[in-house]
XYZ file of N, CA, C and O in Angstrom:
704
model
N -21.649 9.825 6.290
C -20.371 9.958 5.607
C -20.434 11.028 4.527
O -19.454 11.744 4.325
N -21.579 11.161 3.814
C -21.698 11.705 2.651
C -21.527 13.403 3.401
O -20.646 14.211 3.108
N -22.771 13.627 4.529
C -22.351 15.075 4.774
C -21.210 15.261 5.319
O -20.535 16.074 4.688
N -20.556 14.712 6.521
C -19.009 15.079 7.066
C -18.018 14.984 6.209
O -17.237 15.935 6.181
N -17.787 13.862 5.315
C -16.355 13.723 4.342
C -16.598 14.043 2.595
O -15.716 14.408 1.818
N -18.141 13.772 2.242
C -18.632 14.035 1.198
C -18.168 12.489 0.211
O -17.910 12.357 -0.985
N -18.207 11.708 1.104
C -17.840 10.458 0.461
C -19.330 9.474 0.657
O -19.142 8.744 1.630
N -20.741 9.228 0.042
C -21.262 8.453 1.039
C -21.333 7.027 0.372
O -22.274 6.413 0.876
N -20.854 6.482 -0.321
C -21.132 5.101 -1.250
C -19.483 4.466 -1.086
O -19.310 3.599 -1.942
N -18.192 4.688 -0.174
C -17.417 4.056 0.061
C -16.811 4.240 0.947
O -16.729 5.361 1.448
N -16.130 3.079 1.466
C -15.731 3.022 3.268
C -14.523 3.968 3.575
O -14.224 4.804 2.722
N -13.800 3.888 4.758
C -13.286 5.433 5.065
C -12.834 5.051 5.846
O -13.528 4.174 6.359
N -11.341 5.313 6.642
C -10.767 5.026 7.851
C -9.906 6.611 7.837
O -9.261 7.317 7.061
N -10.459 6.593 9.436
C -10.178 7.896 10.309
C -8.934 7.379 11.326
O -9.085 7.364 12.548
N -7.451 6.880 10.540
C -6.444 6.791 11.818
C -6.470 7.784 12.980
O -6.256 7.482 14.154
N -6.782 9.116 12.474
C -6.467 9.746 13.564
C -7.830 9.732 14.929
O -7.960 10.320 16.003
N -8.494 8.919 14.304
C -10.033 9.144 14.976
C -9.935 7.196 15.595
O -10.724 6.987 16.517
N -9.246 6.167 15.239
C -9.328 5.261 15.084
C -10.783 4.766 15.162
O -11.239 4.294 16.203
N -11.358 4.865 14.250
C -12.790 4.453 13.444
C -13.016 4.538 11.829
O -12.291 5.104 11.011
N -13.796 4.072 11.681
C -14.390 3.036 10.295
C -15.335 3.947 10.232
O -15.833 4.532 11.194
N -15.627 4.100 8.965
C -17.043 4.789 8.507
C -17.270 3.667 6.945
O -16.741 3.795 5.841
N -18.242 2.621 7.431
C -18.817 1.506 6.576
C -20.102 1.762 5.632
O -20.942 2.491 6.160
N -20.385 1.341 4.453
C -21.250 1.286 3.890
C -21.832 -0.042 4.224
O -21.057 -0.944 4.541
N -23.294 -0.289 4.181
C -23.771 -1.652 4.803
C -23.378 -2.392 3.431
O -23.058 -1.717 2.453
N -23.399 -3.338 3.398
C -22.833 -4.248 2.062
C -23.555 -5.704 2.658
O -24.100 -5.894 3.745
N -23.381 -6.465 1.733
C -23.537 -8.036 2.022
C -22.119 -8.659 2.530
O -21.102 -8.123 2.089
N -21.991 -9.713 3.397
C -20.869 -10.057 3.773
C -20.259 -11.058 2.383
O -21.006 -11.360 1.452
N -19.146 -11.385 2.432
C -18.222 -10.182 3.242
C -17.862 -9.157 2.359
O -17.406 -9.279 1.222
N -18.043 -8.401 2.822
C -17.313 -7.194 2.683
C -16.049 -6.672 2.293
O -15.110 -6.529 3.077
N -16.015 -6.310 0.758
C -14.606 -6.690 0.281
C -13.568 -5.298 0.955
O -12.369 -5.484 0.748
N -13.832 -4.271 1.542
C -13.020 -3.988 1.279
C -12.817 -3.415 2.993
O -12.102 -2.439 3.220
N -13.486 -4.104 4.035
C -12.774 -3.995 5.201
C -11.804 -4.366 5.983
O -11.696 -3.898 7.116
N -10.903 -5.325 5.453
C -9.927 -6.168 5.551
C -8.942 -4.170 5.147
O -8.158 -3.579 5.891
N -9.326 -3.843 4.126
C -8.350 -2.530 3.461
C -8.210 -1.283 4.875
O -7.227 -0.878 5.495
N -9.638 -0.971 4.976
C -9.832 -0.093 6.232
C -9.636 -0.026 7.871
O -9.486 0.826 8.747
N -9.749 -1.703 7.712
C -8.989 -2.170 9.588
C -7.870 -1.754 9.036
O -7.600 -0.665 9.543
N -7.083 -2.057 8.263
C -5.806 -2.084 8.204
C -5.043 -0.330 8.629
O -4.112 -0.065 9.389
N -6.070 0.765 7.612
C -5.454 1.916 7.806
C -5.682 2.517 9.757
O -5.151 3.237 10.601
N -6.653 1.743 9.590
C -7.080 1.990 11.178
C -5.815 1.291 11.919
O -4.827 1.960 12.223
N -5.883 0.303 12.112
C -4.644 -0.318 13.391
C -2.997 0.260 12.415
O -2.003 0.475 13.108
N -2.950 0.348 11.707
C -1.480 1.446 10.889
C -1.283 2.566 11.390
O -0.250 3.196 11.161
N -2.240 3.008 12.161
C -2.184 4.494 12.761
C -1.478 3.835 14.160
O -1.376 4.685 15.044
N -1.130 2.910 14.421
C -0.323 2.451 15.649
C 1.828 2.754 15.345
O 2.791 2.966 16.081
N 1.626 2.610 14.053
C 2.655 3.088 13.263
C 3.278 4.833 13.114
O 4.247 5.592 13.124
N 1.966 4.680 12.992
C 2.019 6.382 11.792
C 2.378 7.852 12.883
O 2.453 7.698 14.102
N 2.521 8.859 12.402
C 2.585 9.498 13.191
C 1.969 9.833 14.256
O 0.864 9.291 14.271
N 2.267 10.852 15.698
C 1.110 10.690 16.514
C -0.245 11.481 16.230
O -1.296 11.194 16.802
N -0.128 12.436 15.351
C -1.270 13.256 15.608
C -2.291 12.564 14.518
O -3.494 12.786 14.653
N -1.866 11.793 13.522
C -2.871 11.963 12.478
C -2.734 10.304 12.105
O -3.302 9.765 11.155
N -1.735 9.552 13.205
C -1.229 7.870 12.295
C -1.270 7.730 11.007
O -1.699 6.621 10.691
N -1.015 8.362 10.183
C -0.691 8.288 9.091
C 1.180 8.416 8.707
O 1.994 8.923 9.479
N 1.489 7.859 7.439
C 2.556 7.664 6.881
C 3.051 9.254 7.150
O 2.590 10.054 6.337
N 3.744 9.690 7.967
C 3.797 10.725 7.897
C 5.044 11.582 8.417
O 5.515 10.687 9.119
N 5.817 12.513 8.574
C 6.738 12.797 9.349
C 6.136 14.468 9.147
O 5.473 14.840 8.180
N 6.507 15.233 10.180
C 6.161 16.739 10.368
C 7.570 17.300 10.072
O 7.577 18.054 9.099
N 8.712 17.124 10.646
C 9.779 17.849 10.364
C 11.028 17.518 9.418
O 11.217 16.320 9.208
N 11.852 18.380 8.857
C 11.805 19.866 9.168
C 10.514 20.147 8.082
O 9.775 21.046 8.481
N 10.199 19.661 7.049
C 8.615 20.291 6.605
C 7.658 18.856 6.488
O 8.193 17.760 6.327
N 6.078 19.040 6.599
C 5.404 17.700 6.364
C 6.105 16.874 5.265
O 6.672 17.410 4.313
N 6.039 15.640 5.435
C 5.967 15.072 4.067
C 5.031 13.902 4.555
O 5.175 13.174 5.538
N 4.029 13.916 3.604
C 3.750 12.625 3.565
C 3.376 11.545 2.368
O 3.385 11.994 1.221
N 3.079 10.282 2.542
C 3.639 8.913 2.016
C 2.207 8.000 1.454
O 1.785 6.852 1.593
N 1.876 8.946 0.924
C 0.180 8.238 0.122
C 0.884 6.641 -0.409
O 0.424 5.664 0.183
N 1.895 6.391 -1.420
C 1.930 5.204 -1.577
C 2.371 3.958 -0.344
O 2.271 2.747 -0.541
N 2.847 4.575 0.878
C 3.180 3.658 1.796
C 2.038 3.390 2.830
O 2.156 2.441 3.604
N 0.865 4.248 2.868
C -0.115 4.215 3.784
C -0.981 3.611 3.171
O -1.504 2.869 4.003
N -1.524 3.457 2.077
C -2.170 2.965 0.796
C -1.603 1.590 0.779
O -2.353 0.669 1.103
N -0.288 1.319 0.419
C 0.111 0.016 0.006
C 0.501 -0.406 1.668
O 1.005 -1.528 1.637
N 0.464 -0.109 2.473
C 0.439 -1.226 3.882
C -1.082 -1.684 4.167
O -1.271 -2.666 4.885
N -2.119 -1.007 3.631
C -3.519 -1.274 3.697
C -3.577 -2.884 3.025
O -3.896 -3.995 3.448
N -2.996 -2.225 1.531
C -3.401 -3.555 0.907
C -2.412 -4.633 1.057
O -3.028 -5.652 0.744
N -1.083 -4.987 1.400
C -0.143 -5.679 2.190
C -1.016 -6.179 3.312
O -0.587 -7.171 3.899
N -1.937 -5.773 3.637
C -2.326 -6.321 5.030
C -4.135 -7.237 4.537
O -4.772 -8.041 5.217
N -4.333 -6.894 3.693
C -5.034 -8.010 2.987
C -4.764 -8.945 1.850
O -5.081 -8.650 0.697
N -4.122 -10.178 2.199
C -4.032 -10.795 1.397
C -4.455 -11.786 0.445
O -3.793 -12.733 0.020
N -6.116 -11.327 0.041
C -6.963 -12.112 -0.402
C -6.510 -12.148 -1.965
O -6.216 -11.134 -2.598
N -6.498 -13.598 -2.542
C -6.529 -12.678 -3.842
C -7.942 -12.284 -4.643
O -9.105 -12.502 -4.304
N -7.497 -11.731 -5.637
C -7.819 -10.635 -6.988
C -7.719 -11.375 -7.810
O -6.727 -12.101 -7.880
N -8.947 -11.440 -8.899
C -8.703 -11.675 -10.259
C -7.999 -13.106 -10.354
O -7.253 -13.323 -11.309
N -8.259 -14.254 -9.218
C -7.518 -15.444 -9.496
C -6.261 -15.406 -9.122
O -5.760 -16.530 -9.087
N -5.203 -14.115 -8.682
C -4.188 -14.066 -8.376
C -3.934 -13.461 -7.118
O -4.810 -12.746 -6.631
N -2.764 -13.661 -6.465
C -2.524 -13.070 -5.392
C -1.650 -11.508 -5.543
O -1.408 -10.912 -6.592
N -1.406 -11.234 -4.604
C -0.964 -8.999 -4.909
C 0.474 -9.616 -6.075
O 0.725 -8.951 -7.081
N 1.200 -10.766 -5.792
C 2.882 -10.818 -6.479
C 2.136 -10.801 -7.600
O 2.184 -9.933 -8.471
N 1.358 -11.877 -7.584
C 1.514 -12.014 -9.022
C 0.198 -11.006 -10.094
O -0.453 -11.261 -11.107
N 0.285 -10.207 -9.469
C -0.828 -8.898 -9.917
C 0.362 -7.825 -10.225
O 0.593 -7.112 -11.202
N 0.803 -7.953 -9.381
C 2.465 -6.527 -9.489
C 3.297 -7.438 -10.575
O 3.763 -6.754 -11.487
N 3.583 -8.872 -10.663
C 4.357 -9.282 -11.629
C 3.565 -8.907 -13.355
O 4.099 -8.566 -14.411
N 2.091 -9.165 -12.991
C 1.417 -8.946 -14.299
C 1.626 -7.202 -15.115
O 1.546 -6.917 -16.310
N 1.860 -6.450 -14.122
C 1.492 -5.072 -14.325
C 2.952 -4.550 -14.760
O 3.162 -3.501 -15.369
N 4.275 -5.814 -14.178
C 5.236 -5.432 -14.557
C 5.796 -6.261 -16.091
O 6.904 -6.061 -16.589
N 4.801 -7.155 -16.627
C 5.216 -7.999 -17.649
C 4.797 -7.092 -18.973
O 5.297 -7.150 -20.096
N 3.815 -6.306 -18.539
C 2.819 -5.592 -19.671
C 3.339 -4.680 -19.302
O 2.659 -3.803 -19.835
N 4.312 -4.037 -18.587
C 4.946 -2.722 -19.259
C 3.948 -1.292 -18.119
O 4.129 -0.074 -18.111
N 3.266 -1.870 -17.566
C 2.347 -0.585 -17.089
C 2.564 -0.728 -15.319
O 1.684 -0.242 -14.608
N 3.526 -1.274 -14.801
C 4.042 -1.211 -13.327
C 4.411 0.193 -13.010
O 5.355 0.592 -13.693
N 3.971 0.979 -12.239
C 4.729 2.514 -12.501
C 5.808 2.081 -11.140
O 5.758 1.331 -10.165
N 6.718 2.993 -11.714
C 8.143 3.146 -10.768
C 7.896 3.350 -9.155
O 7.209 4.243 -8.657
N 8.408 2.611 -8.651
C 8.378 2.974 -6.960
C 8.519 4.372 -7.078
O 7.482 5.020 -7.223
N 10.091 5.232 -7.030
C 10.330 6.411 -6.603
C 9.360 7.280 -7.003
O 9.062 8.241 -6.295
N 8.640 6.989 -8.419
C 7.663 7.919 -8.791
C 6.303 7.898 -7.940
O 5.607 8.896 -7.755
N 6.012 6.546 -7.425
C 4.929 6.254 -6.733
C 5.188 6.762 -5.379
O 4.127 7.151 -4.890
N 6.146 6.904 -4.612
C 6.285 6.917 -3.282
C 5.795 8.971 -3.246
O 6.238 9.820 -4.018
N 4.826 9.185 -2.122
C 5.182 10.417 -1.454
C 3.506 10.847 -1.932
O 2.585 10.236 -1.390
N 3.258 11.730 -2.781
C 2.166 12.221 -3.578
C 2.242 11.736 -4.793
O 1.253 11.606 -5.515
N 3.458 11.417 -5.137
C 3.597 10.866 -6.669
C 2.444 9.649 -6.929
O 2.065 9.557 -8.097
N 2.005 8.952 -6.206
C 0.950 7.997 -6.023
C -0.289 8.434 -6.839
O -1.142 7.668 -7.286
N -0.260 9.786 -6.967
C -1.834 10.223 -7.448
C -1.984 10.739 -9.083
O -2.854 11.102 -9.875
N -0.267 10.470 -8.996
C -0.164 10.743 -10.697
C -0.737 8.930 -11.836
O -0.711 8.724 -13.049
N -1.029 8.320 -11.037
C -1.056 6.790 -11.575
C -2.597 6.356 -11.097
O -3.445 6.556 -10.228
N -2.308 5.587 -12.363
C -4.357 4.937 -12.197
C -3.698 4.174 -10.504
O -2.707 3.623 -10.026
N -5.331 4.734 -10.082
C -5.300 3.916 -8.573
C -5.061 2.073 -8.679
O -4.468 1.410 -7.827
N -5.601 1.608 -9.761
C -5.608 0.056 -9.545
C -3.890 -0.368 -9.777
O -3.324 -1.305 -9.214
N -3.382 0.416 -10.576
C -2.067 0.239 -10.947
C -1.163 0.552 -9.296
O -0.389 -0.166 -8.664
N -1.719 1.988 -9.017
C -0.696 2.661 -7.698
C -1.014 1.969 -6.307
O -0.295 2.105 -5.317
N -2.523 0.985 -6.356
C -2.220 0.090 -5.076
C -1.818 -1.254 -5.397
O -1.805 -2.174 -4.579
N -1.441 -1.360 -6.798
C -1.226 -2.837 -6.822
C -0.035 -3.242 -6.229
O 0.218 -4.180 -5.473
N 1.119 -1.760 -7.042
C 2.352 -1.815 -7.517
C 2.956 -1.349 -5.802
O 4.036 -1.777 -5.395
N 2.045 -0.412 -4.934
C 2.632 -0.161 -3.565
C 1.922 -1.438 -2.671
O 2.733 -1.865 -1.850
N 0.669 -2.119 -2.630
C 0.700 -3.324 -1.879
C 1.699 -4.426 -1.986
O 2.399 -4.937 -1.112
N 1.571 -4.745 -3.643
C 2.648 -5.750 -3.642
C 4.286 -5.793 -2.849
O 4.869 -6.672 -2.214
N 4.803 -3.812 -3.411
C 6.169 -4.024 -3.037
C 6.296 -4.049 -1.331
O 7.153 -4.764 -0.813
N 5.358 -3.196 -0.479
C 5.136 -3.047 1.363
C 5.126 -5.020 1.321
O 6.143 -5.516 1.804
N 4.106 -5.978 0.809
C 4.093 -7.116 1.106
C 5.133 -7.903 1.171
O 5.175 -8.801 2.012
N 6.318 -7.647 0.128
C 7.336 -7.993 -0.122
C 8.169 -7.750 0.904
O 8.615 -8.701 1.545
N 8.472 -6.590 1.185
C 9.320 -5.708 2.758
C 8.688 -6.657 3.979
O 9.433 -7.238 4.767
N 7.180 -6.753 4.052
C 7.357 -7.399 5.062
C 7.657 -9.258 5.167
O 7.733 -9.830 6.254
N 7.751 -9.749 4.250
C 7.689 -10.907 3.572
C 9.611 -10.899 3.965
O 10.164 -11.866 4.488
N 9.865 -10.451 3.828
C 11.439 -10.049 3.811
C 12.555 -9.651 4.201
O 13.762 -9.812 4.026
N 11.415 -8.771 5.100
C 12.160 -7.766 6.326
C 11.810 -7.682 7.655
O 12.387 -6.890 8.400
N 10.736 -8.568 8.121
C 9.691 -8.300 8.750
C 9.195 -7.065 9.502
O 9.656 -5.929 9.389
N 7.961 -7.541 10.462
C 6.706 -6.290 9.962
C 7.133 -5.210 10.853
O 6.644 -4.086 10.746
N 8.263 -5.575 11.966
C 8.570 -4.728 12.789
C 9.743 -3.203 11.753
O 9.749 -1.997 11.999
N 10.403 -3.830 10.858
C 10.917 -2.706 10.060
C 9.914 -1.987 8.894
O 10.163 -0.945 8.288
N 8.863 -2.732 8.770
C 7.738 -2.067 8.012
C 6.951 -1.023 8.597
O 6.399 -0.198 7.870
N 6.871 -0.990 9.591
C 6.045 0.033 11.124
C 7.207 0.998 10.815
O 6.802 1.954 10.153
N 8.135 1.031 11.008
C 9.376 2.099 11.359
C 9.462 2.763 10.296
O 9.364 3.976 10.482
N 9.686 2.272 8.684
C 9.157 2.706 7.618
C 8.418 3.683 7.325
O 8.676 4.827 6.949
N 6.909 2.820 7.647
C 5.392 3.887 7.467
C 6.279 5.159 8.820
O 6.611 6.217 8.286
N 6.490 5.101 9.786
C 6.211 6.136 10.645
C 7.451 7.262 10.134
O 7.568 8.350 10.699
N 8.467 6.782 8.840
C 9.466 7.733 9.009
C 8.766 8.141 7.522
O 9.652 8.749 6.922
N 7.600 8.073 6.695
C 7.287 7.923 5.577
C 7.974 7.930 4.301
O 7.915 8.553 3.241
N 8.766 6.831 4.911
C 9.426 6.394 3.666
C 11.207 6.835 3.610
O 11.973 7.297 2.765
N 11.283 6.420 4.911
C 13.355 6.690 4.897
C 13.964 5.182 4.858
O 14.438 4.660 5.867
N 13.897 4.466 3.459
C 14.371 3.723 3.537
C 15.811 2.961 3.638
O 16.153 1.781 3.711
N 16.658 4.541 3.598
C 18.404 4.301 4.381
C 18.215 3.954 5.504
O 18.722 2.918 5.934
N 17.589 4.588 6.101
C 17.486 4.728 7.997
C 16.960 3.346 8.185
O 17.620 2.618 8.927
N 15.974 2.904 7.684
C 15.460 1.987 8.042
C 16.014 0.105 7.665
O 16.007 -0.965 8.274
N 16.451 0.633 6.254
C 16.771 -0.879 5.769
C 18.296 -0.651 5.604
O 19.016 -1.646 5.521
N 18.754 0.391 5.560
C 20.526 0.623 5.062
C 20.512 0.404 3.472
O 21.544 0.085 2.882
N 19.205 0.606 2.763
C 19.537 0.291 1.527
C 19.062 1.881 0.869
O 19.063 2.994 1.394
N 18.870 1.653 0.195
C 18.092 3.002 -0.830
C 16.795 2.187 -1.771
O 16.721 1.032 -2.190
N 15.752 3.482 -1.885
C 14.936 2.946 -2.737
C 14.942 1.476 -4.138
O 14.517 0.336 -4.320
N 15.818 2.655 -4.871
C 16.194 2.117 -6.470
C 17.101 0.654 -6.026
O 17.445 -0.170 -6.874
N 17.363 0.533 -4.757
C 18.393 -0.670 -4.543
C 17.111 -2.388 -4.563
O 16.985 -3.480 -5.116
N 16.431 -1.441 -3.463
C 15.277 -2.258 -3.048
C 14.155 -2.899 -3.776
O 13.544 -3.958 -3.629
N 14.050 -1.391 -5.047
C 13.169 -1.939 -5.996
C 13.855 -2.751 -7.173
O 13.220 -3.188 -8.133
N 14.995 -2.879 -7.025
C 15.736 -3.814 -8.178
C 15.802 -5.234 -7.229
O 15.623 -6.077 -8.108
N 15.896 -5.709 -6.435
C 15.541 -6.845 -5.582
C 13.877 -7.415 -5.900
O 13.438 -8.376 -6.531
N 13.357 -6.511 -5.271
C 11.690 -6.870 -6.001
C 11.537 -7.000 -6.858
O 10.759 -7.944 -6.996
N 12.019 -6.308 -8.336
C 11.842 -6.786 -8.884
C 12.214 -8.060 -9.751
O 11.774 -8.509 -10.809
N 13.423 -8.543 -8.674
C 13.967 -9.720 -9.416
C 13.109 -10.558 -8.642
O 13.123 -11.707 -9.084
N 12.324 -10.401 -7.593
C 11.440 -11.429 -7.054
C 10.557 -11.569 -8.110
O 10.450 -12.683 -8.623
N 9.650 -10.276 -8.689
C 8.669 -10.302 -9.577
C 8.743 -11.090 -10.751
O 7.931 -11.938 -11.120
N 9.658 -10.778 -11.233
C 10.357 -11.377 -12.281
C 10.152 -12.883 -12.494
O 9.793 -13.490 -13.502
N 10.461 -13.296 -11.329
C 10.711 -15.230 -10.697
C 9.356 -15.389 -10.772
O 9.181 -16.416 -11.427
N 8.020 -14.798 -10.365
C 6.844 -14.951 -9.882
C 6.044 -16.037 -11.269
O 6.184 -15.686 -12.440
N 5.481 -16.941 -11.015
C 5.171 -17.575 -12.449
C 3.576 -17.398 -12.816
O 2.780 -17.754 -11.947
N 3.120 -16.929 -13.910
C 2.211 -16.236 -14.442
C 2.052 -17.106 -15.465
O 2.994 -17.614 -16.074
N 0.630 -17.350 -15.738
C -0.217 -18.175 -17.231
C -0.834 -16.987 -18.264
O -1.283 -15.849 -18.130
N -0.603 -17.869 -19.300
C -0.967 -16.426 -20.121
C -2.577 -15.833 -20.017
O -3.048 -14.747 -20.354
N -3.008 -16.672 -19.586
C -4.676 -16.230 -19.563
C -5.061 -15.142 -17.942
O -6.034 -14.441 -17.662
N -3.656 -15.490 -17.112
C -3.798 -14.605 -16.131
C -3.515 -12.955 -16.600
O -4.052 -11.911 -16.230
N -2.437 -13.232 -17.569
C -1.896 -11.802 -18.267
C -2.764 -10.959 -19.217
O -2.603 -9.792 -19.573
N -3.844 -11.951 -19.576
C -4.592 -11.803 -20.931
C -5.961 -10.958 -19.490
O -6.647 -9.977 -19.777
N -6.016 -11.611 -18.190
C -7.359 -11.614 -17.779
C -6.716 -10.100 -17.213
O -7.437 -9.316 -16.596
């Protein structure tokens, strides 16, 4: 891994290759539940590369929707909590960053623990909601959520967040 991708101390999914590139670890293995996921998502994603992606009329692609269907698709929890109530915590303390800002490349402007919390939680929600067959259509249009839901972003993320909102949190979870 280290000579082909220059990555060699963390795991790696090649949608367009559909294969895993693993570090040996002790079981289990926290974070292959993350990497099957980008792997079988490429069943979604575009054809050449299965990723969140659309080619025309110019590329765009959807780091927070390919990213947050990974972690939507593991639902172990974290830290004593599950992804809601990790996205509810991040949104109680003020440091949830904005969907629209997160969606596209905007994803890389935000601490990673924040930008997969805040895109697993909200993809979990869509499919929790919408099911998983409009979540596939989603990832593959990277991110046309008129086309897909008839709603708009800012519509969708004001729904979530009135879910978040509802989500019930202890203070020692907020504190942890």
């Amino acid at each position: 891994k280290r000579r082909l991708f220059g990555v060699g101390g963390v795991e790696v999914s090649l949608p367009w290759k559909r294969s895993l590139y693993l570090t040996a670890t002790a079981f289990p293995m926290r974070s292959l539940h993350h990497e099957l996921a980008h792997t079988f998502g490429a069943a979604f994603g575009d054809p050449i590369l299965g990723l969140s992606m659309k080619w025309l009329p110019v590329p765009q692609f959807n780091t927070a929707l390919l990213e947050g269907f990974a972690v939507a698709m593991d639902p172990r929890p974290r830290y004593r909590m599950d992804i809601h109530a990790q996205a509810a915590t991040l949104d109680r303390l003020g440091v949830r960053p904005n969907l629209e800002a997160l969606m596209g490349l905007g994803f890389y402007q935000f601490a990673s623990a924040r930008a997969y919390t805040a895109s697993g939680a909200f993809v979990r929600w869509l499919l929790e909601t919408r099911g998983g067959a409009r979540v596939g259509e989603l990832y593959a249009t990277a991110g046309d959520f008129e086309s897909v839901y008839g709603e708009n972003l800012p519509d969708l993320e004001a729904q979530w967040l009135e879910f978040l909102r509802a989500v019930p949190l202890d203070a020692q979870s907020i504190a942890s």
